[in-house]
Short mmCIF file of C-alpha atoms and ligand atoms in Angstrom, two decimals:
data_model
loop_
_atom_site.label_atom_id
_atom_site.label_comp_id
_atom_site.label_asym_id
_atom_site.label_seq_id
_atom_site.Cartn_x
_atom_site.Cartn_y
_atom_site.Cartn_z
CA MET A 124 0.00 0.00 0.00
CA ILE A 125 1.41 3.33 -1.09
CA ILE A 126 1.09 6.44 1.08
CA LEU A 127 0.80 9.70 -0.83
CA LYS A 128 1.11 12.95 1.07
CA THR A 129 1.34 15.52 -1.68
CA ILE A 130 -0.73 16.35 -4.73
CA ALA A 131 2.38 15.94 -6.92
CA GLU A 132 2.87 12.37 -5.61
CA LEU A 133 -0.81 11.58 -6.12
CA ARG A 134 -0.82 12.90 -9.69
CA GLN A 135 2.28 10.91 -10.58
CA TYR A 136 0.78 7.76 -9.05
CA ARG A 137 -2.52 8.32 -10.91
CA ARG A 138 -0.76 8.65 -14.28
CA GLY A 139 0.61 5.10 -13.85
CA LEU A 140 -2.79 3.47 -13.14
CA THR A 141 -4.76 1.39 -15.60
CA GLY A 142 -8.18 -0.22 -15.12
CA LEU A 143 -11.04 0.98 -12.93
CA VAL A 144 -10.08 3.27 -10.05
CA GLY A 145 -12.23 3.50 -6.90
CA LEU A 146 -12.06 6.34 -4.37
CA VAL A 147 -13.20 6.16 -0.74
CA PRO A 148 -13.11 9.64 0.86
CA THR A 149 -12.90 9.56 4.67
CA MET A 150 -11.96 11.68 7.65
CA GLY A 151 -10.15 8.73 9.25
CA TYR A 152 -10.55 7.04 12.65
CA LEU A 153 -11.84 4.13 10.67
CA HIS A 154 -14.48 1.58 11.63
CA GLU A 155 -16.42 -1.16 9.85
CA GLY A 156 -18.61 1.44 8.10
CA HIS A 157 -15.60 2.86 6.30
CA LEU A 158 -14.15 -0.58 5.69
CA SER A 159 -17.39 -1.72 4.02
CA LEU A 160 -16.84 1.06 1.47
CA VAL A 161 -13.23 0.02 0.97
CA ARG A 162 -14.20 -3.61 0.46
CA ALA A 163 -16.85 -2.64 -2.09
CA SER A 164 -14.25 -0.65 -4.03
CA VAL A 165 -11.67 -3.43 -3.84
CA ALA A 166 -14.27 -5.89 -5.16
CA GLU A 167 -15.29 -3.67 -8.09
CA CYS A 168 -12.17 -1.73 -9.06
CA ALA A 169 -8.64 -2.62 -10.07
CA GLN A 170 -7.22 0.08 -7.80
CA THR A 171 -8.62 1.51 -4.58
CA VAL A 172 -7.51 4.90 -3.29
CA VAL A 173 -8.65 5.96 0.21
CA SER A 174 -8.28 9.57 1.33
CA ILE A 175 -7.93 10.47 5.00
CA PHE A 176 -8.42 14.19 5.50
CA VAL A 177 -10.23 15.94 8.33
CA ASN A 178 -11.51 18.73 6.14
CA PRO A 179 -11.51 22.00 8.13
CA THR A 180 -13.89 23.81 5.77
CA GLN A 181 -16.87 21.57 6.58
CA PHE A 182 -16.70 22.29 10.32
CA GLY A 183 -18.47 25.35 11.70
CA PRO A 184 -17.09 27.58 14.45
CA GLY A 185 -17.55 25.79 17.77
CA GLU A 186 -17.75 22.35 16.14
CA ASP A 187 -15.31 19.52 16.85
CA PHE A 188 -12.63 20.04 14.16
CA LYS A 189 -9.81 20.22 16.72
CA SER A 190 -11.01 17.30 18.85
CA TYR A 191 -12.12 15.07 15.93
CA PRO A 192 -10.56 11.65 16.68
CA ARG A 193 -7.39 10.81 14.76
CA ASP A 194 -5.26 7.61 14.70
CA THR A 195 -3.43 7.42 11.40
CA GLU A 196 -1.25 4.44 12.29
CA ARG A 197 -4.25 2.28 13.16
CA ASP A 198 -6.13 3.50 10.07
CA LEU A 199 -3.24 2.55 7.78
CA ALA A 200 -3.06 -0.97 9.25
CA LEU A 201 -6.81 -1.46 8.73
CA LEU A 202 -6.65 -0.13 5.17
CA ALA A 203 -3.71 -2.35 4.25
CA ALA A 204 -5.56 -5.40 5.62
CA ALA A 205 -8.67 -4.47 3.58
CA GLY A 206 -6.69 -4.45 0.32
CA THR A 207 -6.29 -0.69 -0.25
CA ASP A 208 -3.77 0.19 -2.95
CA ALA A 209 -3.03 3.79 -2.02
CA VAL A 210 -3.85 6.24 0.78
CA PHE A 211 -3.93 9.99 0.15
CA LEU A 212 -3.03 11.73 3.40
CA PRO A 213 -2.64 15.43 2.70
CA GLU A 214 -1.98 18.25 5.19
CA ALA A 215 -4.54 21.08 5.22
CA GLY A 216 -2.02 23.41 3.56
CA GLU A 217 -1.66 20.98 0.65
CA MET A 218 -5.42 21.00 0.01
CA TYR A 219 -5.94 24.71 0.71
CA PRO A 220 -2.80 26.69 -0.07
CA PRO A 221 -2.97 30.35 0.99
CA GLY A 222 -5.20 32.30 -1.37
CA THR A 223 -7.51 29.37 -2.22
CA ASP A 224 -10.97 30.92 -2.47
CA THR A 225 -12.94 29.01 -5.09
CA VAL A 226 -15.77 26.91 -3.68
CA VAL A 227 -18.66 24.71 -4.80
CA VAL A 228 -21.96 26.17 -3.63
CA PRO A 229 -24.49 23.33 -3.54
CA GLY A 230 -28.12 24.19 -4.26
CA GLU A 231 -31.41 23.92 -2.42
CA ILE A 232 -30.91 20.34 -1.23
CA ALA A 233 -28.01 21.47 0.96
CA GLY A 234 -30.07 24.04 2.87
CA LYS A 235 -32.27 21.61 4.79
CA LEU A 236 -31.70 19.24 7.73
CA GLU A 237 -27.93 18.98 8.31
CA GLY A 238 -27.36 22.03 6.11
CA ALA A 239 -29.77 24.10 8.21
CA ALA A 240 -28.19 22.86 11.44
CA ARG A 241 -24.61 23.27 10.16
CA PRO A 242 -24.49 26.35 7.89
CA GLY A 243 -21.72 26.07 5.28
CA HIS A 244 -21.16 22.37 6.01
CA PHE A 245 -22.16 21.09 2.58
CA GLN A 246 -20.25 23.82 0.76
CA GLY A 247 -17.17 22.49 2.55
CA VAL A 248 -18.07 18.88 1.75
CA ALA A 249 -18.90 19.51 -1.92
CA THR A 250 -15.72 21.54 -2.44
CA VAL A 251 -13.38 18.98 -0.92
CA VAL A 252 -15.12 16.07 -2.65
CA LEU A 253 -14.82 17.79 -6.04
CA LYS A 254 -11.14 18.46 -5.33
CA LEU A 255 -10.63 14.78 -4.43
CA PHE A 256 -12.47 13.73 -7.60
CA ASN A 257 -10.23 16.01 -9.68
CA LEU A 258 -7.09 14.73 -7.99
CA VAL A 259 -7.82 10.98 -7.97
CA GLN A 260 -9.99 10.96 -11.12
CA PRO A 261 -11.83 7.83 -9.96
CA ASP A 262 -14.29 5.85 -12.04
CA TYR A 263 -16.32 5.17 -8.88
CA ALA A 264 -16.52 6.85 -5.50
CA TYR A 265 -18.03 5.18 -2.44
CA PHE A 266 -20.13 6.87 0.25
CA GLY A 267 -22.19 5.63 3.21
CA GLN A 268 -25.98 5.92 3.53
CA LYS A 269 -25.41 7.01 7.14
CA ASP A 270 -24.72 10.48 5.72
CA ALA A 271 -27.84 10.44 3.55
CA GLN A 272 -27.95 14.15 2.79
CA GLN A 273 -24.24 14.18 1.96
CA VAL A 274 -24.98 11.47 -0.63
CA ALA A 275 -27.84 13.56 -2.05
CA VAL A 276 -25.66 16.67 -2.27
CA ILE A 277 -22.83 14.80 -3.99
CA GLN A 278 -25.16 13.04 -6.42
CA LYS A 279 -26.69 16.41 -7.34
CA MET A 280 -23.25 17.99 -7.78
CA VAL A 281 -22.15 15.09 -10.02
CA ALA A 282 -25.29 15.43 -12.14
CA ASP A 283 -25.36 19.23 -12.31
CA LEU A 284 -21.63 19.61 -13.08
CA ASN A 285 -21.39 16.56 -15.39
CA ILE A 286 -18.67 14.96 -13.30
CA PRO A 287 -17.59 11.60 -14.80
CA VAL A 288 -17.64 9.66 -11.52
CA GLY A 289 -20.10 6.91 -10.56
CA VAL A 290 -21.39 7.43 -7.03
CA THR A 291 -21.94 4.16 -5.16
CA VAL A 292 -23.89 4.25 -1.89
CA MET A 293 -23.39 1.51 0.68
CA PRO A 294 -25.80 0.64 3.54
CA THR A 295 -25.27 1.95 7.06
CA VAL A 296 -23.20 -0.47 9.14
CA ARG A 297 -24.47 -0.77 12.72
CA GLU A 298 -23.17 -2.13 15.99
CA SER A 299 -24.88 -5.38 17.04
CA ASP A 300 -27.31 -3.37 19.21
CA GLY A 301 -28.33 -1.08 16.32
CA LEU A 302 -26.23 2.05 16.93
CA ALA A 303 -24.93 3.38 13.60
CA MET A 304 -21.15 3.21 13.52
CA SER A 305 -19.56 6.66 13.64
CA SER A 306 -16.15 7.95 14.55
CA ARG A 307 -17.95 10.29 16.96
CA ASN A 308 -19.31 7.32 19.00
CA THR A 309 -15.91 7.38 20.67
CA TYR A 310 -16.97 10.59 22.49
CA LEU A 311 -19.75 8.70 24.34
CA ASN A 312 -19.23 7.52 27.91
CA PRO A 313 -20.80 4.13 28.79
CA ALA A 314 -24.09 5.65 29.98
CA GLU A 315 -24.33 7.84 26.85
CA ARG A 316 -23.43 4.87 24.63
CA GLN A 317 -26.48 3.07 26.09
CA ALA A 318 -28.65 6.17 25.80
CA ALA A 319 -27.70 6.58 22.12
CA LEU A 320 -29.62 3.41 21.27
CA ILE A 321 -32.81 5.47 21.47
CA LEU A 322 -31.97 7.04 18.10
CA TYR A 323 -32.16 3.87 16.03
CA ARG A 324 -35.09 2.68 18.15
CA SER A 325 -37.00 5.81 17.20
CA LEU A 326 -36.33 5.12 13.50
CA GLN A 327 -37.59 1.57 13.97
CA LEU A 328 -40.67 2.93 15.74
CA ALA A 329 -41.37 5.12 12.71
CA ALA A 330 -40.98 2.14 10.38
CA ASP A 331 -43.34 0.09 12.57
CA LEU A 332 -45.95 2.87 12.63
CA ILE A 333 -45.81 3.18 8.85
CA ALA A 334 -46.03 -0.60 8.43
CA GLY A 335 -49.13 -0.45 10.66
CA GLY A 336 -50.76 2.07 8.34
CA GLU A 337 -49.91 5.43 9.96
CA ALA A 338 -49.41 7.99 7.21
CA ASP A 339 -49.52 11.30 9.12
CA THR A 340 -45.88 12.38 9.44
CA GLY A 341 -46.81 14.79 12.25
CA VAL A 342 -48.06 11.86 14.33
CA ILE A 343 -44.97 9.80 13.50
CA LYS A 344 -42.55 12.63 14.35
CA GLY A 345 -44.45 13.22 17.61
CA ARG A 346 -44.10 9.56 18.61
CA MET A 347 -40.39 9.55 17.70
CA THR A 348 -39.83 12.75 19.68
CA ASP A 349 -41.69 11.39 22.72
CA LEU A 350 -39.58 8.22 22.64
CA ILE A 351 -36.26 10.06 22.33
CA GLU A 352 -37.26 12.46 25.09
CA THR A 353 -37.63 9.54 27.53
CA VAL A 354 -33.83 9.66 27.63
CA PRO A 355 -32.75 12.64 29.77
CA SER A 356 -29.34 13.06 28.11
CA ALA A 357 -30.88 13.29 24.59
CA ALA A 358 -31.61 16.65 22.93
CA ILE A 359 -33.20 16.54 19.48
CA ASP A 360 -31.86 18.76 16.72
CA TYR A 361 -34.40 17.60 14.12
CA VAL A 362 -36.61 14.65 13.24
CA SER A 363 -37.62 14.51 9.60
CA LEU A 364 -39.71 12.48 7.18
CA ALA A 365 -38.77 13.70 3.73
CA ASP A 366 -38.96 12.65 0.12
CA ALA A 367 -35.77 10.60 -0.24
CA ASP A 368 -34.78 12.25 -3.53
CA SER A 369 -35.61 15.93 -3.02
CA LEU A 370 -35.45 15.93 0.81
CA THR A 371 -38.68 17.93 0.79
CA GLU A 372 -40.52 17.43 4.07
CA LEU A 373 -43.63 15.24 3.70
CA ALA A 374 -46.98 15.85 5.39
CA VAL A 375 -48.23 12.41 4.38
CA VAL A 376 -45.94 9.38 4.03
CA ALA A 377 -45.02 8.65 0.41
CA ARG A 378 -42.28 6.34 -0.90
CA PRO A 379 -39.37 6.46 -0.92
CA VAL A 380 -39.25 8.24 2.44
CA LEU A 381 -36.04 9.26 4.22
CA ILE A 382 -36.60 9.19 7.97
CA SER A 383 -33.69 11.03 9.51
CA LEU A 384 -32.69 12.67 12.74
CA ALA A 385 -29.92 14.50 14.50
CA ALA A 386 -29.64 14.64 18.26
CA ARG A 387 -27.16 15.37 20.96
CA ILE A 388 -26.46 12.65 23.49
CA GLY A 389 -24.74 14.63 26.19
CA LYS A 390 -22.33 16.78 24.18
CA THR A 391 -22.05 14.39 21.23
CA ARG A 392 -24.06 15.20 18.11
CA LEU A 393 -25.12 12.05 16.24
CA ILE A 394 -27.13 11.49 13.06
CA ASP A 395 -28.95 8.43 11.78
CA ASN A 396 -31.56 7.57 9.15
CA ILE A 397 -33.43 4.84 7.36
CA ILE A 398 -35.01 4.88 3.90
CA LEU A 399 -38.28 3.06 3.27
CA LYS A 400 -38.58 2.27 -0.41
N1 LIG B 4 -21.86 3.34 9.88
C1 LIG B 4 -21.53 3.60 8.61
N2 LIG B 4 -21.94 2.77 7.63
C2 LIG B 4 -21.62 3.01 6.33
N3 LIG B 4 -20.87 4.05 5.93
C3 LIG B 4 -20.44 4.90 6.87
C4 LIG B 4 -20.74 4.72 8.26
N4 LIG B 4 -20.16 5.73 8.96
C5 LIG B 4 -19.54 6.50 8.05
N5 LIG B 4 -19.70 6.02 6.81
C6 LIG B 4 -19.24 6.61 5.57
O1 LIG B 4 -17.84 6.71 5.57
C7 LIG B 4 -17.46 7.87 4.82
C8 LIG B 4 -16.54 8.68 5.67
O2 LIG B 4 -17.25 9.17 6.77
P1 LIG B 4 -16.61 9.82 8.04
O3 LIG B 4 -15.13 9.70 7.98
O4 LIG B 4 -17.21 11.15 8.31
O5 LIG B 4 -17.05 8.81 9.16
P2 LIG B 4 -18.03 8.85 10.35
O6 LIG B 4 -17.68 7.74 11.23
O7 LIG B 4 -19.40 8.98 9.80
O8 LIG B 4 -17.69 10.12 11.12
P3 LIG B 4 -18.61 11.21 11.72
O9 LIG B 4 -20.03 10.91 11.49
O10 LIG B 4 -18.29 11.23 13.13
O11 LIG B 4 -18.11 12.41 10.96
C9 LIG B 4 -18.75 8.61 4.46
O12 LIG B 4 -19.12 8.26 3.14
C10 LIG B 4 -19.71 8.05 5.47
O13 LIG B 4 -21.06 8.11 5.04
C1 LIG B 5 -16.95 12.91 2.36
C2 LIG B 5 -16.00 13.49 3.40
C3 LIG B 5 -14.75 12.63 3.52
C4 LIG B 5 -15.57 14.88 2.90
O1 LIG B 5 -14.69 15.48 3.81
C5 LIG B 5 -16.69 13.63 4.77
O2 LIG B 5 -17.75 14.51 4.72
C6 LIG B 5 -17.08 12.32 5.37
O3 LIG B 5 -16.19 11.71 5.96
O4 LIG B 5 -18.24 11.91 5.26
N1 LIG B 6 -19.69 12.35 8.01
C1 LIG B 6 -19.85 13.77 7.73
C2 LIG B 6 -18.67 14.51 8.17
C3 LIG B 6 -18.95 15.55 9.21
O1 LIG B 6 -19.74 15.30 10.13
O2 LIG B 6 -18.38 16.62 9.10
#
């Protein structure tokens, strides 16, 4: 496995590649969710490039950019074992040299949900993802359904800007008790880790209500909110039932529906979602 730290090294490496190239963009501190993306790329592509870059421009003031967990040595061992061919590990100054001021401004889809809660977040994501696409020039790029709106924003950017990259979306990988894997789970103390289970349970409650014939999204959101609020350490940011393609909020359940939420458990902000097709 080759480790590439500079854009010059990456470009030289890319010029030597033949066959399908897969890219897995990450912010590191890897878990099985990330590794499921890597394995999908390794299975489908001749070469798999993984980027590890905690992108400062997608964090708002007061967010956890500085404390975001990092363990590059462990990440590299996991990536090598998963069959990664190359890891791109740039410094922030390599990605954003002084004077860099061109950005991708995503459209309407980026203003809702996570975009409303984290202003500027998706501009930062779209910009860095386009830069990674331009640098690695992958045939396919792999993203997790856990970040459902991120997927929607990237798919829209790829379509609107005619970017020749196939976007592959992989299912959310969960712990055995249902908690969606996330690098941020490491912030949870044991009591919060237990409390965090309420998030997936509330999504399952919504799915059960819909399966039982409930179509009023106000009723469903109310039941989800009541359930989450039984946990004292939980504070809801949003609960949403939206059209899975446009992310427009639904009054009446229609398929496919994206049921998504963001909540703080103690100080840790977590997101989760399910899609009912
Ligand atoms: N549990 C998961 N299942 C599948 N894919 C995941 C999972 N968690 C993250 N991913 C995907 O891995 C890629 C990199 O995500 P990222 O490095 O932000 O990981 P993360 O663990 O979600 O971190 P955090 O949510 O704390 O920022 C994204 O495409 C993301 O959707
Ligand atoms: C796609 C990404 C690597 C861009 O920084 C990040 O948003 C993430 O890890 O999901
Ligand atoms: N997984 C999305 C990256 C972030 O929370 O900034």
